[in-house]
Amino acid sequence: MNHESLARGVPRTAPGAIVASALTGRLHVDPVEGRTVRFGRNRPNVDLCVGETDPRVSRQHGLLTRRGGHWWVTNTGQLPIRLPRTRWLFRGEDAVPLPRGYTPLFVRGSRDREHLLELYVADDRDAAPRAQHDWVTQPPTRWRLTPDERLMLIVLGQRYLMHEANPQPVSRQQTAQVLAELQPDATWSVKRVEHMIADVRARLSAGGVPGLLREEVGEPVGNALNDNLLRELVLSTTLVPTDLAALDPLC
């Protein structure tokens, strides 16, 4: 099963086609007027299963519909769906049009749990990229992280991965506590979290990322350094929403 995040793009496809991905699978739908895709908990009766182990997710929780040259999302479930910028879509409200490119949806579930449904509406650039035989190869933008660094940064930056409107890093104390719950046999502490964050910031700063050093942002520093770090990791797709699955053992 392919769990590669749609935030990193999709293979070449027809303009207007939509790709939808959840933990249970992925589907590709051509831009046929009137086409409807159903998603929800009841795997046998929906096109894409979301939250199949969570009884708070409705059996059919929503629809993706092709209408008027656009894809629209409708909530048919009992609990709201969260869109980017902390916009909530409730049952009975007008459908919301999806922009071209990447859109994550978060389906509300049990005990504040949210189930990720990734969507990608293809545009002309996805359909027919121009040949670039002689162009200089662009280096990858994703940053290398050790497994421990990645897990720590997922915990620290979970609000950014949830696409909250004005996210802030989780405190170092809470980060250490969550990590200790996820890995009770490891030696997680506030000091270890602090040192690891500082190491990653120093490495990315040396790689050309601005705003990761105290002298660059001025006083008072507050959360600016870690905010800049997490925004770089998300914008470079080093961390993507599907990484939140690492926190599922706590649900």
C-alpha atoms as an extended CHARMM CRD file, in Angstrom:
* protein
*
       251  EXT
         1         1  MET       CA              0.0000000000        0.0000000000        0.0000000000  PROA      1               0.0000000000
         2         2  ASN       CA              1.3310000000        3.4090000000       -0.9670000000  PROA      2               0.0000000000
         3         3  HSD       CA              1.4420000000        5.8530000000        1.9730000000  PROA      3               0.0000000000
         4         4  GLU       CA              3.5460000000        8.4610000000        0.1780000000  PROA      4               0.0000000000
         5         5  SER       CA              1.9830000000       11.8440000000        0.9700000000  PROA      5               0.0000000000
         6         6  LEU       CA              0.1340000000       13.6680000000       -1.8130000000  PROA      6               0.0000000000
         7         7  ALA       CA              1.7690000000       16.8520000000       -0.4960000000  PROA      7               0.0000000000
         8         8  ARG       CA              4.7470000000       15.7880000000       -2.6220000000  PROA      8               0.0000000000
         9         9  GLY       CA              2.6740000000       15.7580000000       -5.8110000000  PROA      9               0.0000000000
        10        10  VAL       CA              1.1400000000       13.0710000000       -8.0040000000  PROA      10              0.0000000000
        11        11  PRO       CA              2.2360000000       11.2390000000      -11.1410000000  PROA      11              0.0000000000
        12        12  ARG       CA              1.3510000000       12.8680000000      -14.4490000000  PROA      12              0.0000000000
        13        13  THR       CA             -2.4280000000       12.7950000000      -14.9140000000  PROA      13              0.0000000000
        14        14  ALA       CA             -5.2600000000       14.5470000000      -16.7480000000  PROA      14              0.0000000000
        15        15  PRO       CA             -6.0290000000       18.1530000000      -15.7310000000  PROA      15              0.0000000000
        16        16  GLY       CA             -8.9200000000       18.2220000000      -13.2700000000  PROA      16              0.0000000000
        17        17  ALA       CA             -8.4900000000       14.6150000000      -12.1620000000  PROA      17              0.0000000000
        18        18  ILE       CA             -8.5240000000       14.0840000000       -8.4050000000  PROA      18              0.0000000000
        19        19  VAL       CA             -6.3670000000       11.7350000000       -6.3500000000  PROA      19              0.0000000000
        20        20  ALA       CA             -7.6050000000       10.8920000000       -2.8430000000  PROA      20              0.0000000000
        21        21  SER       CA             -5.5230000000        9.0730000000       -0.2410000000  PROA      21              0.0000000000
        22        22  ALA       CA             -6.1790000000        7.7100000000        3.2660000000  PROA      22              0.0000000000
        23        23  LEU       CA             -4.4110000000        5.1380000000        5.4320000000  PROA      23              0.0000000000
        24        24  THR       CA             -6.5750000000        2.4170000000        3.8630000000  PROA      24              0.0000000000
        25        25  GLY       CA             -5.7090000000        3.1840000000        0.2550000000  PROA      25              0.0000000000
        26        26  ARG       CA             -5.6840000000        5.6010000000       -2.6450000000  PROA      26              0.0000000000
        27        27  LEU       CA             -7.8750000000        6.2220000000       -5.6610000000  PROA      27              0.0000000000
        28        28  HSD       CA             -7.6420000000        8.2370000000       -8.8770000000  PROA      28              0.0000000000
        29        29  VAL       CA            -10.7900000000        9.6800000000      -10.4700000000  PROA      29              0.0000000000
        30        30  ASP       CA            -10.9510000000       11.3150000000      -13.8850000000  PROA      30              0.0000000000
        31        31  PRO       CA            -12.7070000000       14.7160000000      -14.1880000000  PROA      31              0.0000000000
        32        32  VAL       CA            -16.0710000000       13.3990000000      -15.4010000000  PROA      32              0.0000000000
        33        33  GLU       CA            -18.9650000000       15.8120000000      -14.8440000000  PROA      33              0.0000000000
        34        34  GLY       CA            -21.3570000000       14.4530000000      -12.2110000000  PROA      34              0.0000000000
        35        35  ARG       CA            -18.9130000000       11.8820000000      -10.8320000000  PROA      35              0.0000000000
        36        36  THR       CA            -19.2190000000       11.3430000000       -7.0530000000  PROA      36              0.0000000000
        37        37  VAL       CA            -16.7370000000        9.7630000000       -4.6480000000  PROA      37              0.0000000000
        38        38  ARG       CA            -18.0380000000        8.6280000000       -1.2540000000  PROA      38              0.0000000000
        39        39  PHE       CA            -15.7740000000        8.4120000000        1.8070000000  PROA      39              0.0000000000
        40        40  GLY       CA            -16.4110000000        7.2140000000        5.3570000000  PROA      40              0.0000000000
        41        41  ARG       CA            -16.0830000000        4.3390000000        7.8220000000  PROA      41              0.0000000000
        42        42  ASN       CA            -18.1150000000        1.6240000000        6.0390000000  PROA      42              0.0000000000
        43        43  ARG       CA            -15.5120000000        0.1110000000        3.7070000000  PROA      43              0.0000000000
        44        44  PRO       CA            -17.9630000000       -2.0560000000        1.6470000000  PROA      44              0.0000000000
        45        45  ASN       CA            -20.2340000000        0.8880000000        0.8090000000  PROA      45              0.0000000000
        46        46  VAL       CA            -17.8260000000        3.7740000000        0.1740000000  PROA      46              0.0000000000
        47        47  ASP       CA            -15.2010000000        4.4330000000       -2.4680000000  PROA      47              0.0000000000
        48        48  LEU       CA            -12.4770000000        5.3240000000        0.0430000000  PROA      48              0.0000000000
        49        49  CYS       CA            -12.5010000000        4.1520000000        3.6540000000  PROA      49              0.0000000000
        50        50  VAL       CA            -11.5670000000        6.6990000000        6.3440000000  PROA      50              0.0000000000
        51        51  GLY       CA            -11.4810000000        5.9540000000       10.0820000000  PROA      51              0.0000000000
        52        52  GLU       CA            -12.7290000000        2.3830000000        9.8060000000  PROA      52              0.0000000000
        53        53  THR       CA            -11.8620000000        1.5930000000       13.4580000000  PROA      53              0.0000000000
        54        54  ASP       CA            -13.4490000000        4.7570000000       14.8530000000  PROA      54              0.0000000000
        55        55  PRO       CA            -17.2340000000        4.5440000000       15.5300000000  PROA      55              0.0000000000
        56        56  ARG       CA            -17.5150000000        8.3290000000       15.7570000000  PROA      56              0.0000000000
        57        57  VAL       CA            -16.7550000000        8.5750000000       12.0250000000  PROA      57              0.0000000000
        58        58  SER       CA            -19.9720000000        8.2170000000       10.0330000000  PROA      58              0.0000000000
        59        59  ARG       CA            -20.4080000000        5.2260000000        7.7460000000  PROA      59              0.0000000000
        60        60  GLN       CA            -20.6440000000        7.7040000000        4.8730000000  PROA      60              0.0000000000
        61        61  HSD       CA            -19.0010000000       10.8630000000        6.1310000000  PROA      61              0.0000000000
        62        62  GLY       CA            -18.6600000000       12.9190000000        2.9820000000  PROA      62              0.0000000000
        63        63  LEU       CA            -18.7590000000       13.2620000000       -0.7920000000  PROA      63              0.0000000000
        64        64  LEU       CA            -16.4180000000       14.5440000000       -3.4680000000  PROA      64              0.0000000000
        65        65  THR       CA            -18.4440000000       15.6640000000       -6.4820000000  PROA      65              0.0000000000
        66        66  ARG       CA            -17.3880000000       16.9170000000       -9.9140000000  PROA      66              0.0000000000
        67        67  ARG       CA            -19.6660000000       19.7960000000      -10.8840000000  PROA      67              0.0000000000
        68        68  GLY       CA            -19.2180000000       22.8550000000      -13.0860000000  PROA      68              0.0000000000
        69        69  GLY       CA            -15.6170000000       22.0330000000      -13.8690000000  PROA      69              0.0000000000
        70        70  HSD       CA            -14.6260000000       21.7940000000      -10.1790000000  PROA      70              0.0000000000
        71        71  TRP       CA            -14.4360000000       19.2020000000       -7.4300000000  PROA      71              0.0000000000
        72        72  TRP       CA            -16.5810000000       19.9610000000       -4.3660000000  PROA      72              0.0000000000
        73        73  VAL       CA            -16.5030000000       18.4340000000       -0.8810000000  PROA      73              0.0000000000
        74        74  THR       CA            -19.7350000000       17.8970000000        1.0790000000  PROA      74              0.0000000000
        75        75  ASN       CA            -20.0890000000       16.7110000000        4.6720000000  PROA      75              0.0000000000
        76        76  THR       CA            -22.7900000000       14.0410000000        5.1000000000  PROA      76              0.0000000000
        77        77  GLY       CA            -21.5140000000       12.8380000000        8.5000000000  PROA      77              0.0000000000
        78        78  GLN       CA            -22.4870000000       13.7000000000       12.0460000000  PROA      78              0.0000000000
        79        79  LEU       CA            -19.1800000000       15.3170000000       13.0250000000  PROA      79              0.0000000000
        80        80  PRO       CA            -17.4750000000       18.2190000000       11.1940000000  PROA      80              0.0000000000
        81        81  ILE       CA            -14.6440000000       18.0160000000        8.6760000000  PROA      81              0.0000000000
        82        82  ARG       CA            -11.7230000000       20.4040000000        9.1760000000  PROA      82              0.0000000000
        83        83  LEU       CA            -10.2110000000       22.0790000000        6.1300000000  PROA      83              0.0000000000
        84        84  PRO       CA             -6.9790000000       24.1360000000        5.9630000000  PROA      84              0.0000000000
        85        85  ARG       CA             -6.9080000000       27.4470000000        7.8400000000  PROA      85              0.0000000000
        86        86  THR       CA             -9.0630000000       25.8640000000       10.5640000000  PROA      86              0.0000000000
        87        87  ARG       CA            -12.2100000000       26.1110000000        8.4660000000  PROA      87              0.0000000000
        88        88  TRP       CA            -14.9280000000       23.7010000000        9.5940000000  PROA      88              0.0000000000
        89        89  LEU       CA            -17.4590000000       22.0690000000        7.2470000000  PROA      89              0.0000000000
        90        90  PHE       CA            -20.6200000000       20.7730000000        8.9230000000  PROA      90              0.0000000000
        91        91  ARG       CA            -23.4050000000       18.5210000000        7.7320000000  PROA      91              0.0000000000
        92        92  GLY       CA            -26.0660000000       20.4530000000        5.8210000000  PROA      92              0.0000000000
        93        93  GLU       CA            -23.7320000000       23.2820000000        4.8100000000  PROA      93              0.0000000000
        94        94  ASP       CA            -23.0520000000       24.1870000000        1.1890000000  PROA      94              0.0000000000
        95        95  ALA       CA            -20.3430000000       22.1840000000       -0.5470000000  PROA      95              0.0000000000
        96        96  VAL       CA            -16.8690000000       23.7440000000       -0.6440000000  PROA      96              0.0000000000
        97        97  PRO       CA            -14.8690000000       23.8760000000       -3.9190000000  PROA      97              0.0000000000
        98        98  LEU       CA            -11.4120000000       22.3470000000       -3.8820000000  PROA      98              0.0000000000
        99        99  PRO       CA             -8.5170000000       24.3640000000       -5.3190000000  PROA      99              0.0000000000
       100       100  ARG       CA             -6.0270000000       22.9030000000       -7.7720000000  PROA      100             0.0000000000
       101       101  GLY       CA             -3.1840000000       21.1400000000       -6.0530000000  PROA      101             0.0000000000
       102       102  TYR       CA             -3.0150000000       19.7260000000       -2.5370000000  PROA      102             0.0000000000
       103       103  THR       CA             -5.7200000000       19.9150000000        0.1440000000  PROA      103             0.0000000000
       104       104  PRO       CA             -5.7230000000       17.9030000000        3.4040000000  PROA      104             0.0000000000
       105       105  LEU       CA             -9.0560000000       17.1720000000        5.1110000000  PROA      105             0.0000000000
       106       106  PHE       CA             -9.2980000000       16.0770000000        8.7490000000  PROA      106             0.0000000000
       107       107  VAL       CA            -12.3350000000       13.9690000000        9.6810000000  PROA      107             0.0000000000
       108       108  ARG       CA            -13.2760000000       14.4020000000       13.3270000000  PROA      108             0.0000000000
       109       109  GLY       CA            -13.3750000000       11.1830000000       15.3670000000  PROA      109             0.0000000000
       110       110  SER       CA            -13.2460000000        9.8660000000       18.9230000000  PROA      110             0.0000000000
       111       111  ARG       CA            -11.4570000000       11.6510000000       21.7770000000  PROA      111             0.0000000000
       112       112  ASP       CA            -10.3220000000       14.5890000000       19.6180000000  PROA      112             0.0000000000
       113       113  ARG       CA             -8.7680000000       12.1920000000       17.1340000000  PROA      113             0.0000000000
       114       114  GLU       CA             -8.7400000000       13.3590000000       13.4910000000  PROA      114             0.0000000000
       115       115  HSD       CA             -8.4110000000       11.0970000000       10.4440000000  PROA      115             0.0000000000
       116       116  LEU       CA             -6.4660000000       12.4660000000        7.4980000000  PROA      116             0.0000000000
       117       117  LEU       CA             -7.8680000000       12.4130000000        3.9570000000  PROA      117             0.0000000000
       118       118  GLU       CA             -5.4310000000       13.8660000000        1.4320000000  PROA      118             0.0000000000
       119       119  LEU       CA             -6.7100000000       15.2690000000       -1.8740000000  PROA      119             0.0000000000
       120       120  TYR       CA             -4.8610000000       16.4700000000       -4.9390000000  PROA      120             0.0000000000
       121       121  VAL       CA             -6.6010000000       18.0770000000       -7.9300000000  PROA      121             0.0000000000
       122       122  ALA       CA             -4.3150000000       17.9310000000      -10.9580000000  PROA      122             0.0000000000
       123       123  ASP       CA             -3.6670000000       20.9790000000      -13.1090000000  PROA      123             0.0000000000
       124       124  ASP       CA             -1.9860000000       21.5150000000      -16.4910000000  PROA      124             0.0000000000
       125       125  ARG       CA              1.4860000000       21.2830000000      -14.9810000000  PROA      125             0.0000000000
       126       126  ASP       CA              0.6560000000       17.8480000000      -13.5910000000  PROA      126             0.0000000000
       127       127  ALA       CA             -0.7250000000       16.7120000000      -16.9380000000  PROA      127             0.0000000000
       128       128  ALA       CA              1.9970000000       17.6790000000      -19.3840000000  PROA      128             0.0000000000
       129       129  PRO       CA              5.2590000000       18.9170000000      -17.9310000000  PROA      129             0.0000000000
       130       130  ARG       CA              7.5260000000       20.5590000000      -20.4920000000  PROA      130             0.0000000000
       131       131  ALA       CA             10.6990000000       18.6910000000      -21.3840000000  PROA      131             0.0000000000
       132       132  GLN       CA             13.6860000000       20.0850000000      -19.4760000000  PROA      132             0.0000000000
       133       133  HSD       CA             16.5110000000       17.9580000000      -20.8730000000  PROA      133             0.0000000000
       134       134  ASP       CA             19.2310000000       20.5870000000      -20.5670000000  PROA      134             0.0000000000
       135       135  TRP       CA             18.1090000000       22.2810000000      -17.3570000000  PROA      135             0.0000000000
       136       136  VAL       CA             20.4190000000       22.2150000000      -14.3680000000  PROA      136             0.0000000000
       137       137  THR       CA             19.2700000000       19.5360000000      -11.9420000000  PROA      137             0.0000000000
       138       138  GLN       CA             17.6390000000       21.0370000000       -8.8680000000  PROA      138             0.0000000000
       139       139  PRO       CA             18.7640000000       19.5320000000       -5.5740000000  PROA      139             0.0000000000
       140       140  PRO       CA             16.0770000000       18.0150000000       -3.3100000000  PROA      140             0.0000000000
       141       141  THR       CA             14.6170000000       20.3540000000       -0.7170000000  PROA      141             0.0000000000
       142       142  ARG       CA             13.8770000000       17.7310000000        1.9210000000  PROA      142             0.0000000000
       143       143  TRP       CA             16.1920000000       17.6420000000        4.9140000000  PROA      143             0.0000000000
       144       144  ARG       CA             17.7140000000       14.4750000000        6.2880000000  PROA      144             0.0000000000
       145       145  LEU       CA             16.6220000000       13.6120000000        9.8070000000  PROA      145             0.0000000000
       146       146  THR       CA             17.4820000000       10.7030000000       12.0660000000  PROA      146             0.0000000000
       147       147  PRO       CA             14.5130000000        8.5490000000       13.1750000000  PROA      147             0.0000000000
       148       148  ASP       CA             14.6510000000       10.0990000000       16.6730000000  PROA      148             0.0000000000
       149       149  GLU       CA             14.8430000000       13.6230000000       15.2540000000  PROA      149             0.0000000000
       150       150  ARG       CA             11.8720000000       12.9450000000       12.9810000000  PROA      150             0.0000000000
       151       151  LEU       CA              9.7060000000       11.5700000000       15.7950000000  PROA      151             0.0000000000
       152       152  MET       CA             10.6480000000       14.4440000000       18.1050000000  PROA      152             0.0000000000
       153       153  LEU       CA              9.8350000000       17.0370000000       15.4070000000  PROA      153             0.0000000000
       154       154  ILE       CA              6.4920000000       15.3850000000       14.5910000000  PROA      154             0.0000000000
       155       155  VAL       CA              5.5210000000       15.7820000000       18.2480000000  PROA      155             0.0000000000
       156       156  LEU       CA              6.9090000000       19.3090000000       18.4690000000  PROA      156             0.0000000000
       157       157  GLY       CA              5.2640000000       20.3850000000       15.1990000000  PROA      157             0.0000000000
       158       158  GLN       CA              1.9930000000       18.4370000000       15.2420000000  PROA      158             0.0000000000
       159       159  ARG       CA             -0.0970000000       21.6360000000       15.0770000000  PROA      159             0.0000000000
       160       160  TYR       CA              1.6890000000       22.6240000000       11.8530000000  PROA      160             0.0000000000
       161       161  LEU       CA              0.9770000000       19.1940000000       10.3390000000  PROA      161             0.0000000000
       162       162  MET       CA             -2.6970000000       19.6360000000       11.2610000000  PROA      162             0.0000000000
       163       163  HSD       CA             -2.7080000000       22.8830000000        9.2360000000  PROA      163             0.0000000000
       164       164  GLU       CA             -3.9400000000       25.0160000000       12.1180000000  PROA      164             0.0000000000
       165       165  ALA       CA             -4.3730000000       28.6910000000       11.2100000000  PROA      165             0.0000000000
       166       166  ASN       CA             -1.7620000000       30.0700000000       13.6300000000  PROA      166             0.0000000000
       167       167  PRO       CA              0.2080000000       27.0640000000       14.8690000000  PROA      167             0.0000000000
       168       168  GLN       CA              2.7760000000       27.2030000000       17.6360000000  PROA      168             0.0000000000
       169       169  PRO       CA              5.3250000000       24.5470000000       18.6350000000  PROA      169             0.0000000000
       170       170  VAL       CA              4.3410000000       22.1860000000       21.4210000000  PROA      170             0.0000000000
       171       171  SER       CA              6.3390000000       23.0600000000       24.5580000000  PROA      171             0.0000000000
       172       172  ARG       CA              9.5980000000       21.2050000000       25.1250000000  PROA      172             0.0000000000
       173       173  GLN       CA              8.2350000000       19.8160000000       28.3950000000  PROA      173             0.0000000000
       174       174  GLN       CA              5.1170000000       18.4320000000       26.7180000000  PROA      174             0.0000000000
       175       175  THR       CA              7.1780000000       17.1290000000       23.7980000000  PROA      175             0.0000000000
       176       176  ALA       CA              9.4210000000       15.1740000000       26.1690000000  PROA      176             0.0000000000
       177       177  GLN       CA              6.3700000000       13.8180000000       27.9930000000  PROA      177             0.0000000000
       178       178  VAL       CA              4.6850000000       12.6190000000       24.7930000000  PROA      178             0.0000000000
       179       179  LEU       CA              7.9130000000       11.0320000000       23.5460000000  PROA      179             0.0000000000
       180       180  ALA       CA              8.3070000000        9.1890000000       26.8500000000  PROA      180             0.0000000000
       181       181  GLU       CA              4.7820000000        7.8050000000       26.4100000000  PROA      181             0.0000000000
       182       182  LEU       CA              5.5190000000        6.7290000000       22.8310000000  PROA      182             0.0000000000
       183       183  GLN       CA              8.8850000000        5.1880000000       23.7430000000  PROA      183             0.0000000000
       184       184  PRO       CA              8.8240000000        4.2990000000       27.4580000000  PROA      184             0.0000000000
       185       185  ASP       CA             12.1060000000        2.3910000000       27.1820000000  PROA      185             0.0000000000
       186       186  ALA       CA             13.9880000000        5.3710000000       25.7090000000  PROA      186             0.0000000000
       187       187  THR       CA             15.6520000000        8.1430000000       27.6940000000  PROA      187             0.0000000000
       188       188  TRP       CA             13.6010000000       11.1470000000       26.6390000000  PROA      188             0.0000000000
       189       189  SER       CA             14.0070000000       14.3040000000       28.7070000000  PROA      189             0.0000000000
       190       190  VAL       CA             13.5360000000       18.0440000000       28.2660000000  PROA      190             0.0000000000
       191       191  LYS       CA             17.3110000000       18.4810000000       27.9450000000  PROA      191             0.0000000000
       192       192  ARG       CA             17.5460000000       15.8580000000       25.2220000000  PROA      192             0.0000000000
       193       193  VAL       CA             14.7050000000       17.5370000000       23.3040000000  PROA      193             0.0000000000
       194       194  GLU       CA             16.3940000000       20.9450000000       23.6480000000  PROA      194             0.0000000000
       195       195  HSD       CA             19.7550000000       19.6390000000       22.4120000000  PROA      195             0.0000000000
       196       196  MET       CA             18.1740000000       17.7920000000       19.4940000000  PROA      196             0.0000000000
       197       197  ILE       CA             16.2050000000       20.8730000000       18.3780000000  PROA      197             0.0000000000
       198       198  ALA       CA             19.3580000000       22.9800000000       18.5890000000  PROA      198             0.0000000000
       199       199  ASP       CA             21.3000000000       20.4390000000       16.5170000000  PROA      199             0.0000000000
       200       200  VAL       CA             18.6690000000       20.3830000000       13.7560000000  PROA      200             0.0000000000
       201       201  ARG       CA             18.4390000000       24.1830000000       13.6900000000  PROA      201             0.0000000000
       202       202  ALA       CA             22.2260000000       24.4930000000       13.4410000000  PROA      202             0.0000000000
       203       203  ARG       CA             22.3710000000       21.9560000000       10.6140000000  PROA      203             0.0000000000
       204       204  LEU       CA             19.6260000000       23.6360000000        8.5860000000  PROA      204             0.0000000000
       205       205  SER       CA             21.0840000000       27.0730000000        9.2480000000  PROA      205             0.0000000000
       206       206  ALA       CA             24.4270000000       25.8540000000        7.8800000000  PROA      206             0.0000000000
       207       207  GLY       CA             22.4780000000       24.6230000000        4.8630000000  PROA      207             0.0000000000
       208       208  GLY       CA             21.1790000000       28.1190000000        4.1380000000  PROA      208             0.0000000000
       209       209  VAL       CA             17.8530000000       28.2940000000        5.9790000000  PROA      209             0.0000000000
       210       210  PRO       CA             17.3930000000       31.7740000000        7.5200000000  PROA      210             0.0000000000
       211       211  GLY       CA             15.8250000000       32.6390000000       10.8590000000  PROA      211             0.0000000000
       212       212  LEU       CA             17.1620000000       29.7150000000       12.8800000000  PROA      212             0.0000000000
       213       213  LEU       CA             19.7720000000       31.5840000000       14.9310000000  PROA      213             0.0000000000
       214       214  ARG       CA             19.1150000000       33.9140000000       17.8560000000  PROA      214             0.0000000000
       215       215  GLU       CA             21.1370000000       36.7500000000       16.3130000000  PROA      215             0.0000000000
       216       216  GLU       CA             18.9930000000       36.5980000000       13.1680000000  PROA      216             0.0000000000
       217       217  VAL       CA             15.6390000000       37.2110000000       14.8490000000  PROA      217             0.0000000000
       218       218  GLY       CA             16.5520000000       39.5550000000       17.7110000000  PROA      218             0.0000000000
       219       219  GLU       CA             15.0410000000       39.7930000000       21.1650000000  PROA      219             0.0000000000
       220       220  PRO       CA             12.6410000000       38.7100000000       22.4810000000  PROA      220             0.0000000000
       221       221  VAL       CA             13.1100000000       35.4010000000       20.7070000000  PROA      221             0.0000000000
       222       222  GLY       CA             10.0550000000       33.5800000000       22.0840000000  PROA      222             0.0000000000
       223       223  ASN       CA              9.0590000000       30.7030000000       19.8070000000  PROA      223             0.0000000000
       224       224  ALA       CA             10.4340000000       32.3530000000       16.6570000000  PROA      224             0.0000000000
       225       225  LEU       CA             13.3630000000       29.9850000000       16.1450000000  PROA      225             0.0000000000
       226       226  ASN       CA             11.3180000000       26.8030000000       16.4540000000  PROA      226             0.0000000000
       227       227  ASP       CA              8.4520000000       28.3390000000       14.4820000000  PROA      227             0.0000000000
       228       228  ASN       CA             10.8360000000       29.1030000000       11.6080000000  PROA      228             0.0000000000
       229       229  LEU       CA             12.3070000000       25.5920000000       11.8680000000  PROA      229             0.0000000000
       230       230  LEU       CA              8.9300000000       23.8470000000       11.7060000000  PROA      230             0.0000000000
       231       231  ARG       CA              7.6740000000       26.0130000000        8.8430000000  PROA      231             0.0000000000
       232       232  GLU       CA             10.7770000000       25.1080000000        6.8280000000  PROA      232             0.0000000000
       233       233  LEU       CA             10.3090000000       21.3940000000        7.5140000000  PROA      233             0.0000000000
       234       234  VAL       CA              6.6350000000       21.5250000000        6.4620000000  PROA      234             0.0000000000
       235       235  LEU       CA              7.1300000000       23.7790000000        3.4080000000  PROA      235             0.0000000000
       236       236  SER       CA              9.9930000000       21.5820000000        2.1980000000  PROA      236             0.0000000000
       237       237  THR       CA              7.7550000000       18.5000000000        2.7300000000  PROA      237             0.0000000000
       238       238  THR       CA             10.3940000000       17.0260000000        5.0220000000  PROA      238             0.0000000000
       239       239  LEU       CA              7.4350000000       16.5670000000        7.3960000000  PROA      239             0.0000000000
       240       240  VAL       CA              3.9660000000       15.9100000000        5.9510000000  PROA      240             0.0000000000
       241       241  PRO       CA              0.5080000000       15.3530000000        7.5030000000  PROA      241             0.0000000000
       242       242  THR       CA              0.7000000000       11.5730000000        7.1370000000  PROA      242             0.0000000000
       243       243  ASP       CA              3.5810000000       11.6500000000        9.6450000000  PROA      243             0.0000000000
       244       244  LEU       CA              0.9260000000       12.2380000000       12.3280000000  PROA      244             0.0000000000
       245       245  ALA       CA              0.2890000000        8.4880000000       12.1850000000  PROA      245             0.0000000000
       246       246  ALA       CA              3.3140000000        8.2020000000       14.4880000000  PROA      246             0.0000000000
       247       247  LEU       CA              1.0900000000        9.5990000000       17.2560000000  PROA      247             0.0000000000
       248       248  ASP       CA             -1.7130000000        7.0490000000       16.7490000000  PROA      248             0.0000000000
       249       249  PRO       CA             -0.5480000000        4.8140000000       19.6500000000  PROA      249             0.0000000000
       250       250  LEU       CA             -1.6150000000        7.6190000000       22.0130000000  PROA      250             0.0000000000
       251       251  CYS       CA             -5.2080000000        7.6850000000       20.7070000000  PROA      251             0.0000000000
